[in-house]
Every structure is written in structure tokens, then in C-alpha cells.
Short mmCIF file of C-alpha atoms and ligand atoms in Angstrom, two decimals:
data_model
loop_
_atom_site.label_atom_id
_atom_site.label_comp_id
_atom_site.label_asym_id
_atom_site.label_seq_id
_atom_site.Cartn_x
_atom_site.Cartn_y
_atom_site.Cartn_z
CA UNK B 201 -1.98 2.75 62.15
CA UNK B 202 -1.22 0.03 59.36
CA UNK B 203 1.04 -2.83 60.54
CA UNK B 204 2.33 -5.44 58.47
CA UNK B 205 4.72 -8.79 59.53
CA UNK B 206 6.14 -8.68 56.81
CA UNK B 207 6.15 -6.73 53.22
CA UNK B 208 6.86 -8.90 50.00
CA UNK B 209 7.56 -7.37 46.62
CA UNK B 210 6.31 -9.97 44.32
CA UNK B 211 7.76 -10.25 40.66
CA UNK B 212 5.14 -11.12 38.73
CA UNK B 213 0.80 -10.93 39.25
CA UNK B 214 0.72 -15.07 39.65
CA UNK B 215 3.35 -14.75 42.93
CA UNK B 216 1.36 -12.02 44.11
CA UNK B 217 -1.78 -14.07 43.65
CA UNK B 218 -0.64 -16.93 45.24
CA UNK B 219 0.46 -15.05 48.36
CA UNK B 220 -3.12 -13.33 48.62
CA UNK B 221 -5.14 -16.51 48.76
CA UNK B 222 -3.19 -17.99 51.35
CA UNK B 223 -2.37 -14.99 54.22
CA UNK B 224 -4.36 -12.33 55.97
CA UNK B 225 -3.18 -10.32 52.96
CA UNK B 226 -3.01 -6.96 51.45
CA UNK B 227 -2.95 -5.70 48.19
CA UNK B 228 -0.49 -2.72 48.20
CA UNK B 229 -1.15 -0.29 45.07
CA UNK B 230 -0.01 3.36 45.98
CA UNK B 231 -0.90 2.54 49.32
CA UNK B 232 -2.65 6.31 49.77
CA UNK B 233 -5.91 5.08 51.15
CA UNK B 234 -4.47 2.01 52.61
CA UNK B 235 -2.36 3.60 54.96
CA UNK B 236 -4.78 5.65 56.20
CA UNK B 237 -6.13 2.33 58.10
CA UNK B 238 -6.06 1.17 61.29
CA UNK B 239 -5.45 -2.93 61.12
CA UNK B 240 -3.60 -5.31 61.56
CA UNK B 241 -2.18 -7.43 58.55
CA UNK B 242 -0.02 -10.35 58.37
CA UNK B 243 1.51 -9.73 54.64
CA UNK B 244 1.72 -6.70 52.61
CA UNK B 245 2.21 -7.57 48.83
CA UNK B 246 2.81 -4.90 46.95
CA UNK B 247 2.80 -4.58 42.89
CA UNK B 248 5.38 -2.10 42.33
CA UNK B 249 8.04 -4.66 40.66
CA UNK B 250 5.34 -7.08 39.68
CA UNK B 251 6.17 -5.70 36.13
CA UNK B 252 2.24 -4.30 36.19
CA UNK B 253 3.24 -0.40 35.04
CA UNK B 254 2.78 -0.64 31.03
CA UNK B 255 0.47 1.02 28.71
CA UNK B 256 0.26 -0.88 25.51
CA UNK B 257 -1.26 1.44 22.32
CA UNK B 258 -2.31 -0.57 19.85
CA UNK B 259 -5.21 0.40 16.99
CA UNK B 260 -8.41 -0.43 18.48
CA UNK B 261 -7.40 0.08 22.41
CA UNK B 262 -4.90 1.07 24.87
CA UNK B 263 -4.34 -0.81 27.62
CA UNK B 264 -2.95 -0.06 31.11
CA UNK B 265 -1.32 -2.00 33.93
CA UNK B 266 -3.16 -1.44 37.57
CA UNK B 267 -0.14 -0.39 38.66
CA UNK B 268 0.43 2.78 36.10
CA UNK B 269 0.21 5.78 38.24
CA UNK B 270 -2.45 8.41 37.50
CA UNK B 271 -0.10 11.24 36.67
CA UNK B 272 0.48 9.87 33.49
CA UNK B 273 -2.77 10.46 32.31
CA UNK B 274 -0.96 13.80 32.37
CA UNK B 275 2.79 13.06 31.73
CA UNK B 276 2.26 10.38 29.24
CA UNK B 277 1.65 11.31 25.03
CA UNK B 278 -0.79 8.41 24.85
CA UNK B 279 -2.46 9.00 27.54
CA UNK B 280 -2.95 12.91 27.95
CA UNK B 281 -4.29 12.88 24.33
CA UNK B 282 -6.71 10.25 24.42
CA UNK B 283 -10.32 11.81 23.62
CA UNK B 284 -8.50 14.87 23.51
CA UNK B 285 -6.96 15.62 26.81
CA UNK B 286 -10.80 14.47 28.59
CA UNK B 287 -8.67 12.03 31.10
CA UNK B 288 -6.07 14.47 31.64
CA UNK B 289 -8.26 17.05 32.44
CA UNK B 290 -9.94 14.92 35.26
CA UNK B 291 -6.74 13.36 36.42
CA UNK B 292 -5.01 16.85 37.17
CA UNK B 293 -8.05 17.90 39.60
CA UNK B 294 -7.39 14.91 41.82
CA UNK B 295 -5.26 15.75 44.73
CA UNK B 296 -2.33 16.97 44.35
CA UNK B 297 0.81 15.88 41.69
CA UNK B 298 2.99 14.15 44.16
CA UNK B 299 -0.21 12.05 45.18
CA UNK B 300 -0.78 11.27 41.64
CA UNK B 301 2.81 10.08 41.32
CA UNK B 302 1.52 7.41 43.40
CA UNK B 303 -1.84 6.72 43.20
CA UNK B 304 -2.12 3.73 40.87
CA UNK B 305 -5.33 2.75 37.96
CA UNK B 306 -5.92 -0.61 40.34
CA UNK B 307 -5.84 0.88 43.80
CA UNK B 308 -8.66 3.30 42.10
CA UNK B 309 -11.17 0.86 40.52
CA UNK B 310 -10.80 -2.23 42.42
CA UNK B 311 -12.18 -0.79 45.72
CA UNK B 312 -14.73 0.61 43.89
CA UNK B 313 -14.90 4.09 46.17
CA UNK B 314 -17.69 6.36 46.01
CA UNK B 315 -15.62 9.88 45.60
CA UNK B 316 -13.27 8.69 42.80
CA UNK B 317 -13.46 10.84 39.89
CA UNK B 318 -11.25 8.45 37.56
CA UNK B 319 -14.20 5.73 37.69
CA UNK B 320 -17.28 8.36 36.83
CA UNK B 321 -15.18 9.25 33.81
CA UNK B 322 -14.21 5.91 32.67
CA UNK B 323 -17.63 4.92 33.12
CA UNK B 324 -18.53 6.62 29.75
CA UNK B 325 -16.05 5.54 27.85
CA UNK B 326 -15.60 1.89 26.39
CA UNK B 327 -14.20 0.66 29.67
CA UNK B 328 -13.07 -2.98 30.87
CA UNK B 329 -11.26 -4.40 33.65
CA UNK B 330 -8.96 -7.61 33.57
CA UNK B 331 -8.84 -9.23 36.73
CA UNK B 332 -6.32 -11.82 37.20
CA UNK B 333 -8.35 -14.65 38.66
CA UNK B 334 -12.14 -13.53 37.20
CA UNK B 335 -11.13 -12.56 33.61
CA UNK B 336 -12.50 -10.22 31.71
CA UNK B 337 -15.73 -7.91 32.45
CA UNK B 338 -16.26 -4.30 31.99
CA UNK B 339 -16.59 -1.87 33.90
CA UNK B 340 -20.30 -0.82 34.18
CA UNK B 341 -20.88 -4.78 35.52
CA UNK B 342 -17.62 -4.67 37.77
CA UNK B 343 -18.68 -1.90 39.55
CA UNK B 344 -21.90 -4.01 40.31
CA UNK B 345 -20.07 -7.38 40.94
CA UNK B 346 -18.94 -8.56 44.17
CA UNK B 347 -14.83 -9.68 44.07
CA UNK B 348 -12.89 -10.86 46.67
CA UNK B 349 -9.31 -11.68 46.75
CA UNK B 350 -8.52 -10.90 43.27
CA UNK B 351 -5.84 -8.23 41.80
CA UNK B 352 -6.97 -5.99 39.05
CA UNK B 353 -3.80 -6.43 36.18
CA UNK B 354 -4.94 -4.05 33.96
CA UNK B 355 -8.15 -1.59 32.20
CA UNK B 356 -8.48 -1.72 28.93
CA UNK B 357 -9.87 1.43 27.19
CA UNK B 358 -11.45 1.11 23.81
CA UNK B 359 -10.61 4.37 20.97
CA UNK B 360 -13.50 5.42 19.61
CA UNK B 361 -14.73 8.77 18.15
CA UNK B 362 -16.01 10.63 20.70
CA UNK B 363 -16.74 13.63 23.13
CA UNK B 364 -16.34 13.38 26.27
CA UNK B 365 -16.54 15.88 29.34
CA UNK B 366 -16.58 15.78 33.47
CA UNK B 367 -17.97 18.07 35.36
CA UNK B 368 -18.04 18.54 39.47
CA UNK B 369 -19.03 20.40 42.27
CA UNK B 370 -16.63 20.51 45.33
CA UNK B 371 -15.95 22.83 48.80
CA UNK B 372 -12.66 23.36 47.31
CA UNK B 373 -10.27 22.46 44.30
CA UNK B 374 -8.41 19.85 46.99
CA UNK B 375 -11.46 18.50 48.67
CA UNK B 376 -13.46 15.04 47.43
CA UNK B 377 -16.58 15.69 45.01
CA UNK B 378 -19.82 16.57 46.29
CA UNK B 379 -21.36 15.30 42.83
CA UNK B 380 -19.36 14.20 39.68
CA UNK B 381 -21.00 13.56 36.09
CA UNK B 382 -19.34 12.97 33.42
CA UNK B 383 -20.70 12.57 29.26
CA UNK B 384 -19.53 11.31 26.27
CA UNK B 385 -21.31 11.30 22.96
CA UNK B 386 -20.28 9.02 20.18
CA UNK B 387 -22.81 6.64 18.50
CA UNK B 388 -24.51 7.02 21.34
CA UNK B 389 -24.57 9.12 24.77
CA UNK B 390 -23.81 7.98 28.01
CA UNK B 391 -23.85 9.91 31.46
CA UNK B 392 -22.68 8.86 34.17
CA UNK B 393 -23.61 10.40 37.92
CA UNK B 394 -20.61 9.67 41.02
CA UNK B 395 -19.46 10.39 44.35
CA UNK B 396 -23.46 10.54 44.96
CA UNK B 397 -21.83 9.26 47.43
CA UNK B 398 -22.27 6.01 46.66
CA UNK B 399 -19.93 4.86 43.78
CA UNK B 400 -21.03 5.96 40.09
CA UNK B 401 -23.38 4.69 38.13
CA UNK B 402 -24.61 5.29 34.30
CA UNK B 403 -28.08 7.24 34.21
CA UNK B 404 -30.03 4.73 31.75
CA UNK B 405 -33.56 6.11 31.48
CA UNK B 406 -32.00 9.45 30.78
CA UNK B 407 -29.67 7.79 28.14
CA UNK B 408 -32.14 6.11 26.73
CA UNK B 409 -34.38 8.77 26.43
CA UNK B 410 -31.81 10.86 24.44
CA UNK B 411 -30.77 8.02 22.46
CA UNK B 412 -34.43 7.91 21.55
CA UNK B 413 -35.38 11.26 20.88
CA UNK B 414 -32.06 13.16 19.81
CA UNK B 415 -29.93 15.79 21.41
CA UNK B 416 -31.00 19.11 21.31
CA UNK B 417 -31.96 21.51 24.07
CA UNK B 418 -35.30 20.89 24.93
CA UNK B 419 -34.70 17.09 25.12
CA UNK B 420 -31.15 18.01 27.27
CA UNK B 421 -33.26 19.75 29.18
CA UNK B 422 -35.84 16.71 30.00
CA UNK B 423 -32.90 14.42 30.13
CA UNK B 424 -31.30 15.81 33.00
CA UNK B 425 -34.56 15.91 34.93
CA UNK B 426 -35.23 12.31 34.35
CA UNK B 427 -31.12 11.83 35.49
CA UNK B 428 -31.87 13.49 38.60
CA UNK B 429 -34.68 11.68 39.15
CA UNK B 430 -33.33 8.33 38.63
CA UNK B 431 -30.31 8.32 40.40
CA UNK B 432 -30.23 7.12 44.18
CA UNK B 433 -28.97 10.25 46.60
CA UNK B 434 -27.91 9.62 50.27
CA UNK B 435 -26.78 12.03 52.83
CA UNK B 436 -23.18 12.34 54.31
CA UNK B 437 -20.95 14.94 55.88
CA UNK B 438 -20.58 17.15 53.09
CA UNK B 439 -24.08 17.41 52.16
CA UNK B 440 -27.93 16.20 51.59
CA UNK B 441 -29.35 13.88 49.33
CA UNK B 442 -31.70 16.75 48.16
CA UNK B 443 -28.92 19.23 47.34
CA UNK B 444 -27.07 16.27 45.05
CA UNK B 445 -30.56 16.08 43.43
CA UNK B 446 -30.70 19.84 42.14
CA UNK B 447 -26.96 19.74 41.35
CA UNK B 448 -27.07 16.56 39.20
CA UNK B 449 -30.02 17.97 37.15
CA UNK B 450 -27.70 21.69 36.69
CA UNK B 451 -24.54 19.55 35.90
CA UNK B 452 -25.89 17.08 33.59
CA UNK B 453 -27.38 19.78 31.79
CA UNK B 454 -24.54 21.99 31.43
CA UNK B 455 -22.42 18.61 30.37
CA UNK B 456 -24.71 17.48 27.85
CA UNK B 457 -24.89 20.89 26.17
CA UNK B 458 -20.95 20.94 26.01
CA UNK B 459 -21.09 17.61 24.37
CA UNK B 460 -24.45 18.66 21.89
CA UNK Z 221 14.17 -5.81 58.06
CA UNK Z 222 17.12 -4.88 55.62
CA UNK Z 223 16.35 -2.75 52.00
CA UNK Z 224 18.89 -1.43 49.61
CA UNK Z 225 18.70 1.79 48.31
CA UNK Z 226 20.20 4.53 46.68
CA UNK Z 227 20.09 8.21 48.38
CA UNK Z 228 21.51 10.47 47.00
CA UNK Z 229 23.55 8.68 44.19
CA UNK Z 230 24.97 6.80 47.28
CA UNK Z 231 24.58 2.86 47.83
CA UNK Z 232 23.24 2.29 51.48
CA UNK Z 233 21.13 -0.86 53.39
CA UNK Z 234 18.99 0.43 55.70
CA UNK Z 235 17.47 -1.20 58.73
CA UNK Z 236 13.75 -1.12 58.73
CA UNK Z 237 10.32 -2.42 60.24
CA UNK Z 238 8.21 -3.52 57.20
CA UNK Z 239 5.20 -1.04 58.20
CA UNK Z 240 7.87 1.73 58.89
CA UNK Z 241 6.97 5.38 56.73
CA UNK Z 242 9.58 6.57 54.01
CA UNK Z 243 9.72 9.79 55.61
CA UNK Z 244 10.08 8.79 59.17
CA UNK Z 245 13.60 6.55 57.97
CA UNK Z 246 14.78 8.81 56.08
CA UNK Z 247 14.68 11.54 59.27
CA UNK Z 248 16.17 8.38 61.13
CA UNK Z 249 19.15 8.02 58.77
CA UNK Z 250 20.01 11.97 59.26
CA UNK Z 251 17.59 13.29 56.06
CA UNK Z 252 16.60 16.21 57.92
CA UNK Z 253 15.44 18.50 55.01
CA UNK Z 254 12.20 15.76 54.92
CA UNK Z 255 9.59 16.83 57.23
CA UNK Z 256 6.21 15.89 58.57
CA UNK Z 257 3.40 18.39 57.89
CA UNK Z 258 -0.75 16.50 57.63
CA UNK Z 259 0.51 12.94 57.32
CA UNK Z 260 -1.58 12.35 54.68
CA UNK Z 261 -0.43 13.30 51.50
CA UNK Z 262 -2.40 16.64 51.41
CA UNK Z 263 0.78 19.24 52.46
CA UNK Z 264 3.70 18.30 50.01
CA UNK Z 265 5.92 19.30 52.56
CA UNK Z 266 7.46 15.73 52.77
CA UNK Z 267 8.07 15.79 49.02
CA UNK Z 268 11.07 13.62 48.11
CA UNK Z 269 12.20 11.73 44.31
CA UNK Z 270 11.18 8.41 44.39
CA UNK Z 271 12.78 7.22 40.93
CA UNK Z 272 12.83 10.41 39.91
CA UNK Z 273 9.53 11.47 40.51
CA UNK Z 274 8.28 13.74 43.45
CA UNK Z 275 6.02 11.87 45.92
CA UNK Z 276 5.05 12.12 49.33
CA UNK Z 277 7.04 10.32 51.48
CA UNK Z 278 4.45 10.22 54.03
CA UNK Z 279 2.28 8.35 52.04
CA UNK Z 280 4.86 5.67 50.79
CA UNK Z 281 5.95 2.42 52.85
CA UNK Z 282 10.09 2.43 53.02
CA UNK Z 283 10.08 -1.34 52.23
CA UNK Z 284 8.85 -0.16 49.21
CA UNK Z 285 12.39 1.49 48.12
CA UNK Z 286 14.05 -1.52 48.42
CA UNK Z 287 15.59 -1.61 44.93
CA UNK Z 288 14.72 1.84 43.56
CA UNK Z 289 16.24 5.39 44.34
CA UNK Z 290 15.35 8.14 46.86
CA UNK Z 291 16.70 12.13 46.05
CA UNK Z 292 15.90 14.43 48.67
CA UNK Z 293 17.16 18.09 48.95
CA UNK Z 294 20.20 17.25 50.09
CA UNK Z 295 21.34 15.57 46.68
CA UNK Z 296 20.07 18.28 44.23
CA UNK Z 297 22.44 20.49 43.53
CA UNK Z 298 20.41 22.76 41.62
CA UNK Z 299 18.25 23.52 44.78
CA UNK Z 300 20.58 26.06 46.00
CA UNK Z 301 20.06 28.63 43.39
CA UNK Z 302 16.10 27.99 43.75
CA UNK Z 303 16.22 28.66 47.98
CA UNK Z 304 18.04 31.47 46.46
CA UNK Z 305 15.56 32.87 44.66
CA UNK Z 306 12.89 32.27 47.39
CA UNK Z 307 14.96 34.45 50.02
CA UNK Z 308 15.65 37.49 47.08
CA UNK Z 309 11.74 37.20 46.64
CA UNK Z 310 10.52 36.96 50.33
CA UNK Z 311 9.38 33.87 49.68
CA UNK Z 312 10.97 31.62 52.27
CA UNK Z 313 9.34 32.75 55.48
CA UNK Z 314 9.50 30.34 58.51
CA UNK Z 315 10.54 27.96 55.97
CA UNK Z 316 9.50 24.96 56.89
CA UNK Z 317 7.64 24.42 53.24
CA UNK Z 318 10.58 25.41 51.36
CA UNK Z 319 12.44 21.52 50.93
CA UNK Z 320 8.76 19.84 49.26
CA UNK Z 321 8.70 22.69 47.27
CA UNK Z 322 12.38 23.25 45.98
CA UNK Z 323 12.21 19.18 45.55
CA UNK Z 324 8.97 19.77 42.96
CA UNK Z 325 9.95 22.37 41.60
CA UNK Z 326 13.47 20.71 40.30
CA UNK Z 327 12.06 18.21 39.28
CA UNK Z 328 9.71 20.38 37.34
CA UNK Z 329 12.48 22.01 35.73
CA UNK Z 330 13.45 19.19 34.49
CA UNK Z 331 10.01 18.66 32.30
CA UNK Z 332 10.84 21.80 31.18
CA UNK Z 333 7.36 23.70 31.44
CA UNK Z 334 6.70 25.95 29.44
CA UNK Z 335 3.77 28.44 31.19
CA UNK Z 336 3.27 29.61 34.97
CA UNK Z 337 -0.01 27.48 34.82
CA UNK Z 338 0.94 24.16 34.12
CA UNK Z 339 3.38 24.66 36.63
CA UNK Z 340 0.89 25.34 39.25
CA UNK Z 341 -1.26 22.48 38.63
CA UNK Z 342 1.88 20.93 39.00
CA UNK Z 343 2.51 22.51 42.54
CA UNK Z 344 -1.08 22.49 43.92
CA UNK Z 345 0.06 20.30 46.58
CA UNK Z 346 3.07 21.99 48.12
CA UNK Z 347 1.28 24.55 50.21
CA UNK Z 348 2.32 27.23 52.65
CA UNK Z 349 0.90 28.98 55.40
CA UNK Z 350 3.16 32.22 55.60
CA UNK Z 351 3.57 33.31 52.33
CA UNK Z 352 0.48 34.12 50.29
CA UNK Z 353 2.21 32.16 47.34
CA UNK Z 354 2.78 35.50 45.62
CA UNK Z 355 6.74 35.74 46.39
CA UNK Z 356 6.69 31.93 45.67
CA UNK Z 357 5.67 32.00 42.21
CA UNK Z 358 7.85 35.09 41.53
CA UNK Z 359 10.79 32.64 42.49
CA UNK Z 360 9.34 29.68 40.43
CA UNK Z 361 8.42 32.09 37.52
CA UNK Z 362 12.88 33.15 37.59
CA UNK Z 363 13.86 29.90 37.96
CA UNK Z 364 11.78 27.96 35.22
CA UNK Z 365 12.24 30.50 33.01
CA UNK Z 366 8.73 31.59 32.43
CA UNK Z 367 6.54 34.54 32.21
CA UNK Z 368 4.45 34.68 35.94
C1 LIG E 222 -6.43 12.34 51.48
C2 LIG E 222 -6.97 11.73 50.24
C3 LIG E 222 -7.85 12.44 49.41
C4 LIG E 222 -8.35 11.88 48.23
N1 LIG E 222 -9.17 12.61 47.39
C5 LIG E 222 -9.61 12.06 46.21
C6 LIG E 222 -10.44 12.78 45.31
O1 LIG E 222 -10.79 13.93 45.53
N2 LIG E 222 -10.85 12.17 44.17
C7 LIG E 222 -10.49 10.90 43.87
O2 LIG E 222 -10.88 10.40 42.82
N3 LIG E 222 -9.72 10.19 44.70
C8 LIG E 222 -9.28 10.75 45.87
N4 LIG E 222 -8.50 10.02 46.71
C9 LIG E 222 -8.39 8.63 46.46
C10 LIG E 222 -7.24 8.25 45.79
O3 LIG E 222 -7.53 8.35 44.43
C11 LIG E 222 -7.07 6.87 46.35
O4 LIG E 222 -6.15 6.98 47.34
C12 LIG E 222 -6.69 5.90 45.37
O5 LIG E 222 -7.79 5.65 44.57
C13 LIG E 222 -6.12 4.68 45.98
O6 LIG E 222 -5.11 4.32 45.10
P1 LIG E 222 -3.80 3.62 45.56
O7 LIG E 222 -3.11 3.19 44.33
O8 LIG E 222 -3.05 4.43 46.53
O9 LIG E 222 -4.42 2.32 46.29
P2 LIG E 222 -4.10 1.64 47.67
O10 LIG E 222 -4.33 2.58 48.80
O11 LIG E 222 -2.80 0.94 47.59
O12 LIG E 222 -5.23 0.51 47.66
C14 LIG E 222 -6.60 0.78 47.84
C15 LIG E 222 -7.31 -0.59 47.96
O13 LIG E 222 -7.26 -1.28 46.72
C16 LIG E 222 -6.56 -2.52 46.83
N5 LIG E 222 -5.73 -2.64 45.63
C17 LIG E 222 -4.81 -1.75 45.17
N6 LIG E 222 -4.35 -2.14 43.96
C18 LIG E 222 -4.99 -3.30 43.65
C19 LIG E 222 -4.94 -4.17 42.52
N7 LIG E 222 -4.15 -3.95 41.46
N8 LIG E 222 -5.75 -5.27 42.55
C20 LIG E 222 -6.54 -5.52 43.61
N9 LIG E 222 -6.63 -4.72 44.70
C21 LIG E 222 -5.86 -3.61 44.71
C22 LIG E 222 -5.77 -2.42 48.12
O14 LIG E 222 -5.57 -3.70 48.71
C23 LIG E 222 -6.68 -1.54 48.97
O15 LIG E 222 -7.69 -2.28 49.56
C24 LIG E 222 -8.00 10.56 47.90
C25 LIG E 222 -7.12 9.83 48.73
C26 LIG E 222 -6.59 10.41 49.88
C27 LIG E 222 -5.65 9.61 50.69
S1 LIG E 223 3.41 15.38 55.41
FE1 LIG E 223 3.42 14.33 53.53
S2 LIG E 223 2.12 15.46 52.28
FE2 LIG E 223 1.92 16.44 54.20
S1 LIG E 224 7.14 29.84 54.50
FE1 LIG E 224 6.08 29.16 56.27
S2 LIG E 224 4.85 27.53 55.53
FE2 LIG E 224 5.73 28.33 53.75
#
């Protein structure tokens, strides 16, 4: 069980980040993974009136506050029609919509889990993250970037022209991924390869050999052996490394051809 | 610690440890249409409106509420002619799903869907172990006003 002294509701991201520097601390987001803990904690701080639930369209990007929920990508106009519907699509396979109602854009990137859909997809797009403290960096580097004690105040997402699509393989609709990979083609293509388990990560040699050589079926083809080559597999409870190999080469495939 | 809150459309203050889980106060404060199903956000059988929006109250810290509004079955009117429904189309059987899903279903209502799928993307996460689903969406179907 999760025990807290006390529980603050901070009014704005400075309070909160004050109080996190100076406590045996937590962050509280939706709280959906938190509270599946068992700890200890002195002060829970958590974002909901912190004023951090906005999504700002403007021409170039939109913008959205770590504490938006993930249902919007469904419920909201902006949102659900960015890259036409490609973040709704992946939002409304994650658990179920009550969850979603919850689960907030900063309690899913900043921890930087393995399983989580929302960061494979993002990961194609033109993604950054504005941490409070550290500033600016985007997403590909974040996810390889050691934080601590920081809050994540909002992503920033950058509208371009492209196509984007996600594809998994899971035990069932409900369960986590067993492999996600998600592709987007606009100037150039990017695929990205999650829940491998470890957290996702962009396939370069495969990009780059596309990116060299053109898209067409033969060279999707070769692509998605190199992908499967290049990405690091482990082993957990839900399967091998060896079986995440053969499905990343079928699903990159089939996601590259939907994107050709 | 103390929160305010609103249940119900009613003003109350509510006595609470700060760890303490939404659902277990609200059973504490006599909200017995909330129950506890997988404790972990997975059943939808705890569904309540937080601000309007169905969430599981398993999965949601009461200190949380402080400030904001709770609706659970008890204070939506229009979930009497949806338990309706379920009973005419043998869909309530030991019943112990019916509140999460009457709670997300209003609330669905209120989005006004406009096909059987979306709402069951929508309802993915109220599930039941008696019923096959079947009667259940026949019920859903009638009261959204959709074709099954
Ligand atoms: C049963 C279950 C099944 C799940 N299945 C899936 C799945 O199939 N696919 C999938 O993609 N996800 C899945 N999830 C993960 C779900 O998306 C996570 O629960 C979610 O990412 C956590 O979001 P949250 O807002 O609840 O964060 P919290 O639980 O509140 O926080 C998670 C961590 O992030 C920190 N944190 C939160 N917000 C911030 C912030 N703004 N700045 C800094 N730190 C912050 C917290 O301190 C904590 O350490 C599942 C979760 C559960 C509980
Ligand atoms: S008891 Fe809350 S979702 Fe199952
Ligand atoms: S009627 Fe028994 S669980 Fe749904």
C-alpha cells in the first residue's frame, strides 16, 4: 500500500516544485501506477489544480499540459483530429475509458515505462517535452536522459504533414503490449519499436536506410529486417526476446506498407 | 484530514486520512452503490463522476476531491430508467456490475453517441461476469438511442 503524511494540492508548477526538492516527495499525476506501490512517502503533491490541464492550438504546434488526461486525445476536436485521428486511435486501446479519464500526458512520459503505447507513438512525431526545472529537450533525447526531481509541465507536438500509424501485438485488447511500432512518413520516415520491453526507441539504421533508398516494397521489406535486427529484445513474463524479434520484422512491415 | 466536496449536488466536509481511496470513503459516508471489484482500475465496477467524468474510484486518492464534485448512482436520476432497461433485457444478473455501468453509460448519454461502437470502446472497462454482454448492449442500444 501507498501512504502519504500528508497530501498537498499545489496551485501552480513553481509551489509544486518547491515542495519536491525539499520532502521525501511524490509527484501525483493520475496516480494509476503510483498507487499500485508499496512505500512509504512523506508528501504527496499532486497537479490536479496546479492549473497544468490546457491544450494550446496555435499554427505551427499544439501544446499540452502534463496534467491533460489521455481521453481527450479522444474527447477533444484538437486533439482526436490531429494526423487524422492517429493519437486517438492509440489512445482508445489503452485500458479502459474511466482509466483514461485519469491517466494524465506527464504521469505517461516522465517515468519513461517500457509498455506505454502513448510514448512509441509520439516518438514519430515532432515530439518535445518541457520540464520545469531542465527546459526544453525532445523527446527522442528525454527518453535517453537521466531526470530526477523534476515535473514534466507540458509536450509540445509539432503539425506537420504526415502519416502516421501504430501497430501492436497483445494477449488481449486489455492486456500491456507484447511489441508496439509505430510509423510516420512525412519528409522523412521514422519507426519507432516499444514495450520491447524496455521503453521505445526509434529504429535508425532502418530509417536511414529507407530515407536513403526510397519506399517501396522491396526496400520495406529489407527495412524491417534491418529494424529487427537492430533493436535490443529482452525476455519477460509475457514472452521471449526471440518471439519480439520475428514480430517486430512482421509489424514494421505491415506499418510501413500502410504508410507507403 | 478535512476535504470539501460536493456529492450529489450536496455540500459536505468529509473526514479523511490523506492516503485514504475515493471509493473506500465514499462506502464510509453511506455510498453503497460504489463497490470494490480488482482494485486496480481494470473492472469499472467502482465507476463514479469525478467532475463529471466517469473514473475509477479505486484508482483515485479522496484528498484529491477536495474542491471538485463526486456523482455516484445515487444522484442520477436518469439511472432508474437505464436499471430498467437492464432487468426488461436480462441484463442485470447478480448485479453487482450494474452501478459502474449505469454511471458510464449516463454519462455517455450525455455525449450523445451516435453508433453501438463508439459506445463500446467507451464501455470496454465496465465488465461482467454473468451476463455475456449480449442483454447489456440490448439495454444500452434502447437507452442511447442507437441501432445495436
Ligand atoms: C493496471 C494498469 C494497466 C496499464 N496498461 C497500460 C497499457 O496497456 N498501455 C499503456 O500505455 N499504459 C498502461 N498503463 C499505464 C498507464 O498508462 C499509467 O498508469 C500511466 O502512464 C501513469 O499515468 P498517471 O497519470 O496515472 O501517473 P501517476 O501514476 O500519477 O505517476 C506515475 C509516475 O510519474 C510521476 N509523475 C506523474 N506526473 C508527473 C509530472 N507531471 N512530472 C513529473 N513526474 C510525474 C509520478 O511521481 C510517478 O512516479 C497501465 C496502468 C495500469 C495501472
Ligand atoms: S474496483 Fe475499481 S476498477 Fe475494479
Ligand atoms: S450481472 Fe453479475 S457481474 Fe454483471
Amino acid at each position: 500500500m501507498l501512504s502519504f503524511k500528508s497530501y498537498i494540492k499545489p496551485k501552480n508548477i513553481k509551489e509544486a516544485y518547491d515542495l519536491l526538492q525539499n520532502n521525501n516527495a511524490e509527484i501525483i499525476g493520475g496516480a494509476t501506477f503510483l498507487r499500485l506501490s508499496n512505500r512509504k512517502v512523506d508528501l504527496a503533491i499532486d497537479l490536479i489544480d496546479a492549473g497544468l490541464d490546457y491544450i494550446k492550438d496555435t499554427e505551427e504546434n499544439v501544446e499540452i499540459g502534463s496534467m491533460v488526461t489521455i481521453s481527450e486525445f479522444e474527447e477533444n476536436p484538437i486533439l482526436s483530429n490531429l494526423f487524422n485521428g492517429y493519437l486517438k486511435n492509440v489512445a482508445e486501446t489503452i485500458l479502459s475509458f474511466q482509466m483514461r479519464n485519469i491517466i494524465t500526458i506527464g504521469g505517461t512520459l516522465y517515468p519513461k515505462y517500457g509498455f506505454s503505447d502513448l510514448i512509441t507513438a509520439l516518438l514519430v512525431l515532432n515530439t518535445d517535452i518541457y520540464l520545469y526545472h531542465s527546459g526544453k529537450i525532445s523527446l527522442e533525447e528525454y527518453l535517453k536522459t537521466k531526470v530526477h526531481k523534476d515535473i514534466l509541465e507540458k509536450i509540445v507536438i509539432k503539425k506537420e504533414k504526415l502519416k502516421a500509424t501504430f501497430h501492436y501485438i497483445r494477449n488481449s485488447e486489455y492486456d500491456f503490449s507484447i511489441l508496439n511500432v509505430a510509423v510516420s512518413k512525412g519528409k522523412k520516415v521514422k519507426i519507432a519499436v516499444g514495450a520491447r520491453p524496455g521503453v521505445a526507441t526509434l529504429a535508425y539504421k532502418a530509417m536511414e536506410y529507407l530515407n536513403k533508398n526510397g519506399l517501396n516494397e522491396n526496400n520495406i521489406k529489407e527495412a524491417a529486417k534491418i529494424a529487427a535486427e537492430e533493436i535490443v529484445f529482452a525476455d519477460d513474463i509475457k514472452t521471449s526476446k526471440e518471439y519480439r524479434k520475428v514480430v517486430c520484422e512482421a509489424l514494421v512491415r505491415r506499418a510501413l506498407l500502410e504508410v507507403m | 484530514m478535512k476535504i470539501k466536496v460536493i456529492i450529489n449536488g450536496e455540500k459536505k466536509v468529509l473526514d479523511i486520512e490523506p492516503h485514504e481511496i475515493l471509493l473506500d470513503v465514499l462506502r464510509r459516508y453511506g455510498y453503497y452503490s460504489v463497490r470494490r471489484g480488482c482494485d486496480t482500475g481494470m473492472c469499472g465496477i467502482c465507476t463514479v463522476l469525478f467532475d463529471g467524468k466517469p473514473v475509477p474510484s479505486c484508482s483515485v486518492f479522496a484528498a484529491r476531491a477536495d474542491g471538485h464534485e463526486i456523482t455516484t448512482l445515487e444522484g442520477l436520476p436518469e439511472a432508474k430508467e437505464f436499471a430498467e432497461l437492464l432487468a426488461e433485457e436480462g441484463a442485470d444478473q447478480c448485479g453487482y456490475c450494474s452501478p459502474g455501468l449505469i454511471v458510464n453509460t449516463v454519462y455517455l448519454k450525455k455525449l450523445k453517441i451516435k453508433k453501438m461502437d463508439e459506445a463500446k470502446i467507451k464501455l470496454i472497462g465496465n465488465l461482467c461476469r454473468c451476463t455475456g454482454y449480449e442483454g447489456q448492449h440490448r439495454a444500452i442500444a434502447k437507452f442511447l438511442g442507437v441501432e445495436k
